């Protein structure tokens, strides 16, 4: 049996200040983003996509009203 680590991308809904509720997980970042975007358009909550694998977790993007939210440390060129 091989020990391949499976990366999952999960959609979480904001439930207050720094409180997140996991809603659904996907095998691809694209599917998770599309799901989070659709939910953010249908409801008034902020959603985020996080990646999870054994020993590794991090935030990919936050979405509100169908658009990605920028962090204060994001640097855009152009």
PDB file of N, CA and C in Angstrom:
ATOM      1  N   UNK A   1       0.831  -1.166   0.000  1.00  0.00           N
ATOM      2  CA  UNK A   1       0.000   0.000   0.000  1.00  0.00           C
ATOM      3  C   UNK A   1       0.888   1.246   0.000  1.00  0.00           C
ATOM      4  N   UNK A   2       0.581   2.222  -0.846  1.00  0.00           N
ATOM      5  CA  UNK A   2       1.378   3.440  -0.882  1.00  0.00           C
ATOM      6  C   UNK A   2       0.856   4.443   0.138  1.00  0.00           C
ATOM      7  N   UNK A   3       1.738   5.286   0.604  1.00  0.00           N
ATOM      8  CA  UNK A   3       1.346   6.292   1.593  1.00  0.00           C
ATOM      9  C   UNK A   3       1.340   7.678   0.941  1.00  0.00           C
ATOM     10  N   UNK A   4       0.438   7.878  -0.003  1.00  0.00           N
ATOM     11  CA  UNK A   4       0.313   9.146  -0.692  1.00  0.00           C
ATOM     12  C   UNK A   4      -0.515  10.092   0.172  1.00  0.00           C
ATOM     13  N   UNK A   5       0.010  11.284   0.380  1.00  0.00           N
ATOM     14  CA  UNK A   5      -0.730  12.286   1.144  1.00  0.00           C
ATOM     15  C   UNK A   5      -1.711  12.985   0.222  1.00  0.00           C
ATOM     16  N   UNK A   6      -2.956  12.995   0.608  1.00  0.00           N
ATOM     17  CA  UNK A   6      -4.001  13.598  -0.211  1.00  0.00           C
ATOM     18  C   UNK A   6      -4.289  15.010   0.281  1.00  0.00           C
ATOM     19  N   UNK A   7      -4.092  15.981  -0.595  1.00  0.00           N
ATOM     20  CA  UNK A   7      -4.410  17.374  -0.289  1.00  0.00           C
ATOM     21  C   UNK A   7      -5.895  17.584  -0.539  1.00  0.00           C
ATOM     22  N   UNK A   8      -6.570  18.199   0.409  1.00  0.00           N
ATOM     23  CA  UNK A   8      -7.983  18.534   0.271  1.00  0.00           C
ATOM     24  C   UNK A   8      -8.130  20.038   0.420  1.00  0.00           C
ATOM     25  N   UNK A   9      -9.108  20.579  -0.298  1.00  0.00           N
ATOM     26  CA  UNK A   9      -9.424  22.003  -0.214  1.00  0.00           C
ATOM     27  C   UNK A   9     -10.822  22.119   0.362  1.00  0.00           C
ATOM     28  N   UNK A  10     -10.929  22.785   1.499  1.00  0.00           N
ATOM     29  CA  UNK A  10     -12.207  22.859   2.211  1.00  0.00           C
ATOM     30  C   UNK A  10     -12.754  24.280   2.211  1.00  0.00           C
ATOM     31  N   UNK A  11     -14.080  24.377   2.103  1.00  0.00           N
ATOM     32  CA  UNK A  11     -14.784  25.647   2.153  1.00  0.00           C
ATOM     33  C   UNK A  11     -15.289  25.836   3.576  1.00  0.00           C
ATOM     34  N   UNK A  12     -14.982  27.004   4.148  1.00  0.00           N
ATOM     35  CA  UNK A  12     -15.435  27.330   5.486  1.00  0.00           C
ATOM     36  C   UNK A  12     -16.218  28.636   5.454  1.00  0.00           C
ATOM     37  N   UNK A  13     -17.246  28.724   6.300  1.00  0.00           N
ATOM     38  CA  UNK A  13     -18.094  29.913   6.411  1.00  0.00           C
ATOM     39  C   UNK A  13     -17.721  30.675   7.674  1.00  0.00           C
ATOM     40  N   UNK A  14     -17.631  31.996   7.556  1.00  0.00           N
ATOM     41  CA  UNK A  14     -17.356  32.828   8.721  1.00  0.00           C
ATOM     42  C   UNK A  14     -18.559  32.806   9.651  1.00  0.00           C
ATOM     43  N   UNK A  15     -18.284  32.550  10.916  1.00  0.00           N
ATOM     44  CA  UNK A  15     -19.341  32.497  11.925  1.00  0.00           C
ATOM     45  C   UNK A  15     -18.995  33.427  13.088  1.00  0.00           C
ATOM     46  N   UNK A  16     -18.475  34.590  12.747  1.00  0.00           N
ATOM     47  CA  UNK A  16     -18.068  35.555  13.759  1.00  0.00           C
ATOM     48  C   UNK A  16     -16.582  35.827  13.667  1.00  0.00           C
ATOM     49  N   UNK A  17     -16.089  36.623  14.582  1.00  0.00           N
ATOM     50  CA  UNK A  17     -14.694  37.024  14.595  1.00  0.00           C
ATOM     51  C   UNK A  17     -13.777  35.816  14.788  1.00  0.00           C
ATOM     52  N   UNK A  18     -12.993  35.506  13.768  1.00  0.00           N
ATOM     53  CA  UNK A  18     -12.043  34.381  13.788  1.00  0.00           C
ATOM     54  C   UNK A  18     -12.675  33.036  14.133  1.00  0.00           C
ATOM     55  N   UNK A  19     -13.954  32.871  13.777  1.00  0.00           N
ATOM     56  CA  UNK A  19     -14.632  31.586  13.957  1.00  0.00           C
ATOM     57  C   UNK A  19     -15.091  31.108  12.585  1.00  0.00           C
ATOM     58  N   UNK A  20     -14.706  29.897  12.233  1.00  0.00           N
ATOM     59  CA  UNK A  20     -15.025  29.342  10.916  1.00  0.00           C
ATOM     60  C   UNK A  20     -15.689  27.983  11.074  1.00  0.00           C
ATOM     61  N   UNK A  21     -16.695  27.730  10.235  1.00  0.00           N
ATOM     62  CA  UNK A  21     -17.422  26.459  10.240  1.00  0.00           C
ATOM     63  C   UNK A  21     -17.164  25.770   8.900  1.00  0.00           C
ATOM     64  N   UNK A  22     -16.604  24.574   8.959  1.00  0.00           N
ATOM     65  CA  UNK A  22     -16.318  23.835   7.728  1.00  0.00           C
ATOM     66  C   UNK A  22     -17.617  23.356   7.095  1.00  0.00           C
ATOM     67  N   UNK A  23     -17.754  23.594   5.794  1.00  0.00           N
ATOM     68  CA  UNK A  23     -18.973  23.210   5.093  1.00  0.00           C
ATOM     69  C   UNK A  23     -18.773  22.016   4.165  1.00  0.00           C
ATOM     70  N   UNK A  24     -17.725  22.043   3.349  1.00  0.00           N
ATOM     71  CA  UNK A  24     -17.544  20.989   2.364  1.00  0.00           C
ATOM     72  C   UNK A  24     -16.090  20.963   1.910  1.00  0.00           C
ATOM     73  N   UNK A  25     -15.592  19.784   1.521  1.00  0.00           N
ATOM     74  CA  UNK A  25     -14.218  19.642   1.045  1.00  0.00           C
ATOM     75  C   UNK A  25     -14.203  19.074  -0.367  1.00  0.00           C
ATOM     76  N   UNK A  26     -13.168  19.442  -1.119  1.00  0.00           N
ATOM     77  CA  UNK A  26     -13.016  19.035  -2.511  1.00  0.00           C
ATOM     78  C   UNK A  26     -11.579  18.597  -2.765  1.00  0.00           C
ATOM     79  N   UNK A  27     -11.382  17.846  -3.818  1.00  0.00           N
ATOM     80  CA  UNK A  27     -10.044  17.391  -4.185  1.00  0.00           C
ATOM     81  C   UNK A  27      -9.261  18.457  -4.944  1.00  0.00           C
ATOM     82  N   UNK A  28      -9.962  19.434  -5.542  1.00  0.00           N
ATOM     83  CA  UNK A  28      -9.261  20.470  -6.292  1.00  0.00           C
ATOM     84  C   UNK A  28      -9.569  21.858  -5.729  1.00  0.00           C
ATOM     85  N   UNK A  29      -8.588  22.741  -5.833  1.00  0.00           N
ATOM     86  CA  UNK A  29      -8.741  24.115  -5.380  1.00  0.00           C
ATOM     87  C   UNK A  29      -9.805  24.839  -6.201  1.00  0.00           C
ATOM     88  N   UNK A  30      -9.866  24.544  -7.494  1.00  0.00           N
ATOM     89  CA  UNK A  30     -10.833  25.198  -8.374  1.00  0.00           C
ATOM     90  C   UNK A  30     -12.267  24.904  -7.945  1.00  0.00           C
ATOM     91  N   UNK A  31     -12.581  23.635  -7.687  1.00  0.00           N
ATOM     92  CA  UNK A  31     -13.937  23.265  -7.270  1.00  0.00           C
ATOM     93  C   UNK A  31     -14.300  23.927  -5.941  1.00  0.00           C
ATOM     94  N   UNK A  32     -13.343  23.997  -5.030  1.00  0.00           N
ATOM     95  CA  UNK A  32     -13.599  24.644  -3.741  1.00  0.00           C
ATOM     96  C   UNK A  32     -13.851  26.133  -3.927  1.00  0.00           C
ATOM     97  N   UNK A  33     -13.062  26.788  -4.783  1.00  0.00           N
ATOM     98  CA  UNK A  33     -13.250  28.211  -5.023  1.00  0.00           C
ATOM     99  C   UNK A  33     -14.606  28.499  -5.659  1.00  0.00           C
ATOM    100  N   UNK A  34     -14.988  27.704  -6.655  1.00  0.00           N
ATOM    101  CA  UNK A  34     -16.288  27.898  -7.314  1.00  0.00           C
ATOM    102  C   UNK A  34     -17.419  27.736  -6.301  1.00  0.00           C
ATOM    103  N   UNK A  35     -17.316  26.749  -5.419  1.00  0.00           N
ATOM    104  CA  UNK A  35     -18.322  26.530  -4.395  1.00  0.00           C
ATOM    105  C   UNK A  35     -18.388  27.711  -3.424  1.00  0.00           C
ATOM    106  N   UNK A  36     -17.237  28.184  -2.970  1.00  0.00           N
ATOM    107  CA  UNK A  36     -17.199  29.316  -2.041  1.00  0.00           C
ATOM    108  C   UNK A  36     -17.745  30.576  -2.704  1.00  0.00           C
ATOM    109  N   UNK A  37     -17.422  30.778  -3.964  1.00  0.00           N
ATOM    110  CA  UNK A  37     -17.900  31.966  -4.686  1.00  0.00           C
ATOM    111  C   UNK A  37     -19.421  31.921  -4.840  1.00  0.00           C
ATOM    112  N   UNK A  38     -19.954  30.764  -5.218  1.00  0.00           N
ATOM    113  CA  UNK A  38     -21.403  30.625  -5.388  1.00  0.00           C
ATOM    114  C   UNK A  38     -22.132  30.874  -4.068  1.00  0.00           C
ATOM    115  N   UNK A  39     -21.599  30.336  -2.979  1.00  0.00           N
ATOM    116  CA  UNK A  39     -22.229  30.537  -1.678  1.00  0.00           C
ATOM    117  C   UNK A  39     -22.155  32.004  -1.254  1.00  0.00           C
ATOM    118  N   UNK A  40     -21.041  32.664  -1.562  1.00  0.00           N
ATOM    119  CA  UNK A  40     -20.906  34.064  -1.170  1.00  0.00           C
ATOM    120  C   UNK A  40     -21.864  34.957  -1.950  1.00  0.00           C
ATOM    121  N   UNK A  41     -22.213  34.552  -3.160  1.00  0.00           N
ATOM    122  CA  UNK A  41     -23.192  35.296  -3.945  1.00  0.00           C
ATOM    123  C   UNK A  41     -24.618  35.032  -3.457  1.00  0.00           C
ATOM    124  N   UNK A  42     -24.880  33.822  -2.994  1.00  0.00           N
ATOM    125  CA  UNK A  42     -26.226  33.443  -2.564  1.00  0.00           C
ATOM    126  C   UNK A  42     -26.542  33.890  -1.136  1.00  0.00           C
ATOM    127  N   UNK A  43     -25.521  33.975  -0.303  1.00  0.00           N
ATOM    128  CA  UNK A  43     -25.710  34.330   1.104  1.00  0.00           C
ATOM    129  C   UNK A  43     -24.832  35.525   1.442  1.00  0.00           C
ATOM    130  N   UNK A  44     -25.011  36.099   2.612  1.00  0.00           N
ATOM    131  CA  UNK A  44     -24.257  37.301   2.978  1.00  0.00           C
ATOM    132  C   UNK A  44     -22.969  37.002   3.739  1.00  0.00           C
ATOM    133  N   UNK A  45     -22.628  35.754   3.910  1.00  0.00           N
ATOM    134  CA  UNK A  45     -21.443  35.388   4.686  1.00  0.00           C
ATOM    135  C   UNK A  45     -20.164  35.524   3.869  1.00  0.00           C
ATOM    136  N   UNK A  46     -19.058  35.588   4.593  1.00  0.00           N
ATOM    137  CA  UNK A  46     -17.729  35.501   3.991  1.00  0.00           C
ATOM    138  C   UNK A  46     -17.326  34.032   4.049  1.00  0.00           C
ATOM    139  N   UNK A  47     -16.757  33.539   2.961  1.00  0.00           N
ATOM    140  CA  UNK A  47     -16.286  32.155   2.885  1.00  0.00           C
ATOM    141  C   UNK A  47     -14.797  32.161   2.620  1.00  0.00           C
ATOM    142  N   UNK A  48     -14.139  31.072   2.998  1.00  0.00           N
ATOM    143  CA  UNK A  48     -12.727  30.939   2.671  1.00  0.00           C
ATOM    144  C   UNK A  48     -12.448  29.518   2.227  1.00  0.00           C
ATOM    145  N   UNK A  49     -11.383  29.386   1.458  1.00  0.00           N
ATOM    146  CA  UNK A  49     -10.906  28.078   1.021  1.00  0.00           C
ATOM    147  C   UNK A  49      -9.584  27.835   1.744  1.00  0.00           C
ATOM    148  N   UNK A  50      -9.491  26.691   2.389  1.00  0.00           N
ATOM    149  CA  UNK A  50      -8.241  26.315   3.041  1.00  0.00           C
ATOM    150  C   UNK A  50      -7.772  24.985   2.462  1.00  0.00           C
ATOM    151  N   UNK A  51      -6.465  24.752   2.522  1.00  0.00           N
ATOM    152  CA  UNK A  51      -5.947  23.448   2.109  1.00  0.00           C
ATOM    153  C   UNK A  51      -5.593  22.668   3.360  1.00  0.00           C
ATOM    154  N   UNK A  52      -5.806  21.363   3.282  1.00  0.00           N
ATOM    155  CA  UNK A  52      -5.527  20.487   4.415  1.00  0.00           C
ATOM    156  C   UNK A  52      -4.870  19.215   3.917  1.00  0.00           C
ATOM    157  N   UNK A  53      -3.814  18.843   4.575  1.00  0.00           N
ATOM    158  CA  UNK A  53      -3.204  17.536   4.391  1.00  0.00           C
ATOM    159  C   UNK A  53      -2.574  17.188   5.734  1.00  0.00           C
ATOM    160  N   UNK A  54      -2.219  15.946   5.949  1.00  0.00           N
ATOM    161  CA  UNK A  54      -1.644  15.583   7.246  1.00  0.00           C
ATOM    162  C   UNK A  54      -0.441  16.459   7.601  1.00  0.00           C
ATOM    163  N   UNK A  55      -0.562  17.203   8.688  1.00  0.00           N
ATOM    164  CA  UNK A  55       0.534  18.039   9.169  1.00  0.00           C
ATOM    165  C   UNK A  55       0.656  19.397   8.491  1.00  0.00           C
ATOM    166  N   UNK A  56      -0.276  19.756   7.601  1.00  0.00           N
ATOM    167  CA  UNK A  56      -0.162  21.012   6.868  1.00  0.00           C
ATOM    168  C   UNK A  56      -1.546  21.591   6.600  1.00  0.00           C
ATOM    169  N   UNK A  57      -1.773  22.840   7.025  1.00  0.00           N
ATOM    170  CA  UNK A  57      -3.040  23.517   6.791  1.00  0.00           C
ATOM    171  C   UNK A  57      -2.760  24.994   6.560  1.00  0.00           C
ATOM    172  N   UNK A  58      -3.495  25.601   5.634  1.00  0.00           N
ATOM    173  CA  UNK A  58      -3.330  27.026   5.382  1.00  0.00           C
ATOM    174  C   UNK A  58      -4.483  27.580   4.579  1.00  0.00           C
ATOM    175  N   UNK A  59      -4.611  28.892   4.612  1.00  0.00           N
ATOM    176  CA  UNK A  59      -5.691  29.570   3.895  1.00  0.00           C
ATOM    177  C   UNK A  59      -5.242  29.887   2.470  1.00  0.00           C
ATOM    178  N   UNK A  60      -6.158  29.652   1.515  1.00  0.00           N
ATOM    179  CA  UNK A  60      -5.881  29.950   0.109  1.00  0.00           C
ATOM    180  C   UNK A  60      -6.466  31.305  -0.256  1.00  0.00           C
ATOM    181  N   UNK A  61      -7.762  31.494   0.010  1.00  0.00           N
ATOM    182  CA  UNK A  61      -8.444  32.728  -0.385  1.00  0.00           C
ATOM    183  C   UNK A  61      -9.702  32.914   0.454  1.00  0.00           C
ATOM    184  N   UNK A  62     -10.098  34.187   0.633  1.00  0.00           N
ATOM    185  CA  UNK A  62     -11.393  34.521   1.251  1.00  0.00           C
ATOM    186  C   UNK A  62     -12.252  35.155   0.171  1.00  0.00           C
ATOM    187  N   UNK A  63     -13.554  34.860   0.209  1.00  0.00           N
ATOM    188  CA  UNK A  63     -14.477  35.336  -0.823  1.00  0.00           C
ATOM    189  C   UNK A  63     -15.694  35.980  -0.166  1.00  0.00           C
ATOM    190  N   UNK A  64     -16.092  37.155  -0.679  1.00  0.00           N
ATOM    191  CA  UNK A  64     -17.310  37.838  -0.223  1.00  0.00           C
ATOM    192  C   UNK A  64     -17.966  38.476  -1.429  1.00  0.00           C
ATOM    193  N   UNK A  65     -19.266  38.309  -1.550  1.00  0.00           N
ATOM    194  CA  UNK A  65     -20.035  38.859  -2.663  1.00  0.00           C
ATOM    195  C   UNK A  65     -19.439  38.467  -4.016  1.00  0.00           C
ATOM    196  N   UNK A  66     -18.909  37.244  -4.093  1.00  0.00           N
ATOM    197  CA  UNK A  66     -18.374  36.711  -5.337  1.00  0.00           C
ATOM    198  C   UNK A  66     -16.973  37.160  -5.687  1.00  0.00           C
ATOM    199  N   UNK A  67     -16.326  37.941  -4.827  1.00  0.00           N
ATOM    200  CA  UNK A  67     -14.993  38.466  -5.129  1.00  0.00           C
ATOM    201  C   UNK A  67     -14.005  38.087  -4.039  1.00  0.00           C
ATOM    202  N   UNK A  68     -12.759  37.865  -4.456  1.00  0.00           N
ATOM    203  CA  UNK A  68     -11.702  37.548  -3.506  1.00  0.00           C
ATOM    204  C   UNK A  68     -11.381  38.773  -2.666  1.00  0.00           C
ATOM    205  N   UNK A  69     -11.171  38.562  -1.385  1.00  0.00           N
ATOM    206  CA  UNK A  69     -10.787  39.643  -0.475  1.00  0.00           C
ATOM    207  C   UNK A  69      -9.268  39.672  -0.354  1.00  0.00           C
ATOM    208  N   UNK A  70      -8.700  40.871  -0.391  1.00  0.00           N
ATOM    209  CA  UNK A  70      -7.252  41.009  -0.266  1.00  0.00           C
ATOM    210  C   UNK A  70      -6.867  41.160   1.200  1.00  0.00           C
ATOM    211  N   UNK A  71      -5.725  40.601   1.556  1.00  0.00           N
ATOM    212  CA  UNK A  71      -5.154  40.803   2.882  1.00  0.00           C
ATOM    213  C   UNK A  71      -4.341  42.086   2.853  1.00  0.00           C
ATOM    214  N   UNK A  72      -4.053  42.629   4.003  1.00  0.00           N
ATOM    215  CA  UNK A  72      -3.271  43.859   4.061  1.00  0.00           C
ATOM    216  C   UNK A  72      -1.849  43.657   3.550  1.00  0.00           C
ATOM    217  N   UNK A  73      -1.334  42.431   3.591  1.00  0.00           N
ATOM    218  CA  UNK A  73       0.030  42.187   3.117  1.00  0.00           C
ATOM    219  C   UNK A  73       0.094  41.739   1.651  1.00  0.00           C
ATOM    220  N   UNK A  74      -1.046  41.681   0.952  1.00  0.00           N
ATOM    221  CA  UNK A  74      -1.033  41.360  -0.477  1.00  0.00           C
ATOM    222  C   UNK A  74      -0.440  42.527  -1.245  1.00  0.00           C
ATOM    223  N   UNK A  75       0.437  42.231  -2.159  1.00  0.00           N
ATOM    224  CA  UNK A  75       1.072  43.274  -2.955  1.00  0.00           C
ATOM    225  C   UNK A  75       0.687  43.071  -4.409  1.00  0.00           C
ATOM    226  N   UNK A  76      -0.090  44.008  -4.933  1.00  0.00           N
ATOM    227  CA  UNK A  76      -0.511  43.943  -6.325  1.00  0.00           C
ATOM    228  C   UNK A  76       0.346  44.878  -7.152  1.00  0.00           C
ATOM    229  N   UNK A  77       0.748  44.419  -8.320  1.00  0.00           N
ATOM    230  CA  UNK A  77       1.595  45.211  -9.214  1.00  0.00           C
ATOM    231  C   UNK A  77       0.757  45.566 -10.436  1.00  0.00           C
ATOM    232  N   UNK A  78       0.849  46.828 -10.843  1.00  0.00           N
ATOM    233  CA  UNK A  78       0.146  47.207 -12.067  1.00  0.00           C
ATOM    234  C   UNK A  78      -0.605  48.482 -11.970  1.00  0.00           C
TER     235      UNK A  78
END
